[in-house]
Amino acid sequence: MRFLKSMMVAAALVAGAVSAQAAQCGNAAGGFEAWKVAFAPEAKAAGVGPRGLSALAGTHYATKTIYADRNQHSFHLSLGEFMSKRGSGAIVARGRGLKKANAALFASIEATYGVPAGPIIAIWGMETGFGAVTGNQNTISAVASLAYDCRRHDFFTEQAIAALKLVDKGVLSANSVGAMHGEVGQTQFMPKNIFAYGTGGSLSNKETALRSTANFLRGHGWKRGAGYQPGQPNFSAIQGWNAASVYQQALAIMGKQIDGN
């Protein structure tokens, strides 16, 4: 009896160890299919339903996404080089025109969220060229591949769970496409941010995307009427949008130029 009990305890420990190690990250495509099988129970335990789990099962290893994630060279450029590479002059010039053409919309956004047009338009231009290039990468495969990849496993595991829940809700589908890291819409929202700051409707819609972007900035501490250059109160909200210092500074500069102050 004592031997049997010991064997049962040992079996339980082994099972627990296997479960704890079930969804191991990897650095190459070879382990992705096994990771999907192991990750599915974790996703289900986190609240993902049948549609989301089906989307997970249908994902493929996104080789281009992994390559892009490991080769983000532009963030290592100087500020001047980065702004030149991103075409800041063209973004500002077109952004000023879009501010005038959509004056009522931006006035409404500022009245609601306290965020002026400049930084929102700068984000819009930097992310997708004002909606022209939103990406063609399968969104669920992208975030699943990044959740599997060891480089940023923890961060993208949360994004993958959020994306699968968005499939359950009908906001995304197994066939949704976006940018390389799973960003979607005209200002490129990550899945978790859709839950937290999306204002309803499709982020491929201009007004929804711009209002959601303003809501994101407000959610990151934007103070109505305060400045948003480095050292000013609202720069920290811009920092919340992207972790790269050159990106943050470029947004602040272009936003100021678009706002004309």
CSV table of N, CA, C and O in Angstrom, one decimal, residues 79 227-239 245-254 256:
chain,number,residue,atom,x,y,z
A,79,LEU,N,18.4,60.0,-34.6
A,79,LEU,CA,17.0,60.6,-34.8
A,79,LEU,C,16.9,61.1,-36.2
A,79,LEU,O,15.9,60.9,-36.9
A,227,GLY,N,1.9,70.1,-22.9
A,227,GLY,CA,2.8,69.8,-24.0
A,227,GLY,C,3.2,68.3,-24.1
A,227,GLY,O,3.0,67.6,-23.2
A,228,TYR,N,3.7,67.9,-25.3
A,228,TYR,CA,4.0,66.5,-25.5
A,228,TYR,C,5.4,66.3,-26.1
A,228,TYR,O,5.7,65.3,-26.6
A,229,GLN,N,6.3,67.4,-26.0
A,229,GLN,CA,7.7,67.2,-26.3
A,229,GLN,C,8.4,66.5,-25.2
A,229,GLN,O,8.0,66.5,-24.1
A,230,PRO,N,9.6,66.0,-25.5
A,230,PRO,CA,10.4,65.4,-24.4
A,230,PRO,C,10.6,66.4,-23.2
A,230,PRO,O,10.9,67.6,-23.4
A,231,GLY,N,10.3,65.8,-22.1
A,231,GLY,CA,10.4,66.7,-20.9
A,231,GLY,C,9.1,67.3,-20.5
A,231,GLY,O,9.0,67.8,-19.3
A,232,GLN,N,8.1,67.3,-21.4
A,232,GLN,CA,6.8,67.8,-21.1
A,232,GLN,C,5.8,66.7,-20.6
A,232,GLN,O,6.1,65.5,-20.8
A,233,PRO,N,4.8,67.1,-19.9
A,233,PRO,CA,3.9,66.1,-19.3
A,233,PRO,C,3.4,65.0,-20.1
A,233,PRO,O,3.3,63.8,-19.7
A,234,ASN,N,3.1,65.3,-21.4
A,234,ASN,CA,2.4,64.3,-22.2
A,234,ASN,C,3.4,63.4,-23.0
A,234,ASN,O,2.9,62.5,-23.8
A,235,PHE,N,4.7,63.7,-22.9
A,235,PHE,CA,5.6,62.8,-23.7
A,235,PHE,C,5.6,61.4,-23.2
A,235,PHE,O,5.8,60.4,-23.9
A,236,SER,N,5.3,61.2,-21.9
A,236,SER,CA,5.2,59.8,-21.4
A,236,SER,C,4.1,59.0,-22.0
A,236,SER,O,4.2,57.8,-22.2
A,237,ALA,N,3.0,59.7,-22.4
A,237,ALA,CA,1.9,59.0,-23.1
A,237,ALA,C,2.4,58.6,-24.5
A,237,ALA,O,2.1,57.5,-24.9
A,238,ILE,N,3.2,59.4,-25.2
A,238,ILE,CA,3.7,59.0,-26.5
A,238,ILE,C,4.7,57.9,-26.3
A,238,ILE,O,4.7,57.0,-27.1
A,239,GLN,N,5.5,57.9,-25.2
A,239,GLN,CA,6.4,56.8,-25.0
A,239,GLN,C,5.6,55.4,-24.8
A,239,GLN,O,6.2,54.4,-25.1
A,245,SER,N,13.2,54.9,-28.5
A,245,SER,CA,13.4,56.3,-28.2
A,245,SER,C,13.3,57.2,-29.5
A,245,SER,O,12.7,58.2,-29.5
A,246,VAL,N,13.9,56.7,-30.6
A,246,VAL,CA,13.9,57.5,-31.8
A,246,VAL,C,12.4,57.6,-32.4
A,246,VAL,O,12.0,58.7,-32.9
A,247,TYR,N,11.7,56.6,-32.2
A,247,TYR,CA,10.3,56.6,-32.6
A,247,TYR,C,9.5,57.6,-31.8
A,247,TYR,O,8.7,58.4,-32.3
A,248,GLN,N,9.7,57.6,-30.5
A,248,GLN,CA,9.0,58.5,-29.6
A,248,GLN,C,9.3,59.9,-30.0
A,248,GLN,O,8.4,60.8,-30.1
A,249,GLN,N,10.6,60.2,-30.1
A,249,GLN,CA,11.0,61.6,-30.4
A,249,GLN,C,10.5,62.1,-31.8
A,249,GLN,O,10.0,63.2,-31.9
A,250,ALA,N,10.5,61.1,-32.8
A,250,ALA,CA,10.0,61.5,-34.1
A,250,ALA,C,8.5,61.8,-34.1
A,250,ALA,O,8.1,62.8,-34.7
A,251,LEU,N,7.7,61.0,-33.3
A,251,LEU,CA,6.3,61.3,-33.2
A,251,LEU,C,6.1,62.7,-32.6
A,251,LEU,O,5.2,63.5,-33.1
A,252,ALA,N,6.8,63.0,-31.5
A,252,ALA,CA,6.6,64.3,-30.9
A,252,ALA,C,7.0,65.5,-31.8
A,252,ALA,O,6.3,66.5,-31.9
A,253,ILE,N,8.1,65.3,-32.6
A,253,ILE,CA,8.5,66.4,-33.5
A,253,ILE,C,7.5,66.6,-34.6
A,253,ILE,O,7.1,67.7,-34.9
A,254,MET,N,7.1,65.5,-35.2
A,254,MET,CA,6.2,65.6,-36.3
A,254,MET,C,4.8,66.1,-35.9
A,254,MET,O,4.2,66.9,-36.6
A,256,LYS,N,4.2,68.1,-33.5
A,256,LYS,CA,4.3,69.6,-33.3
A,256,LYS,C,4.3,70.3,-34.6
A,256,LYS,O,3.6,71.4,-34.7
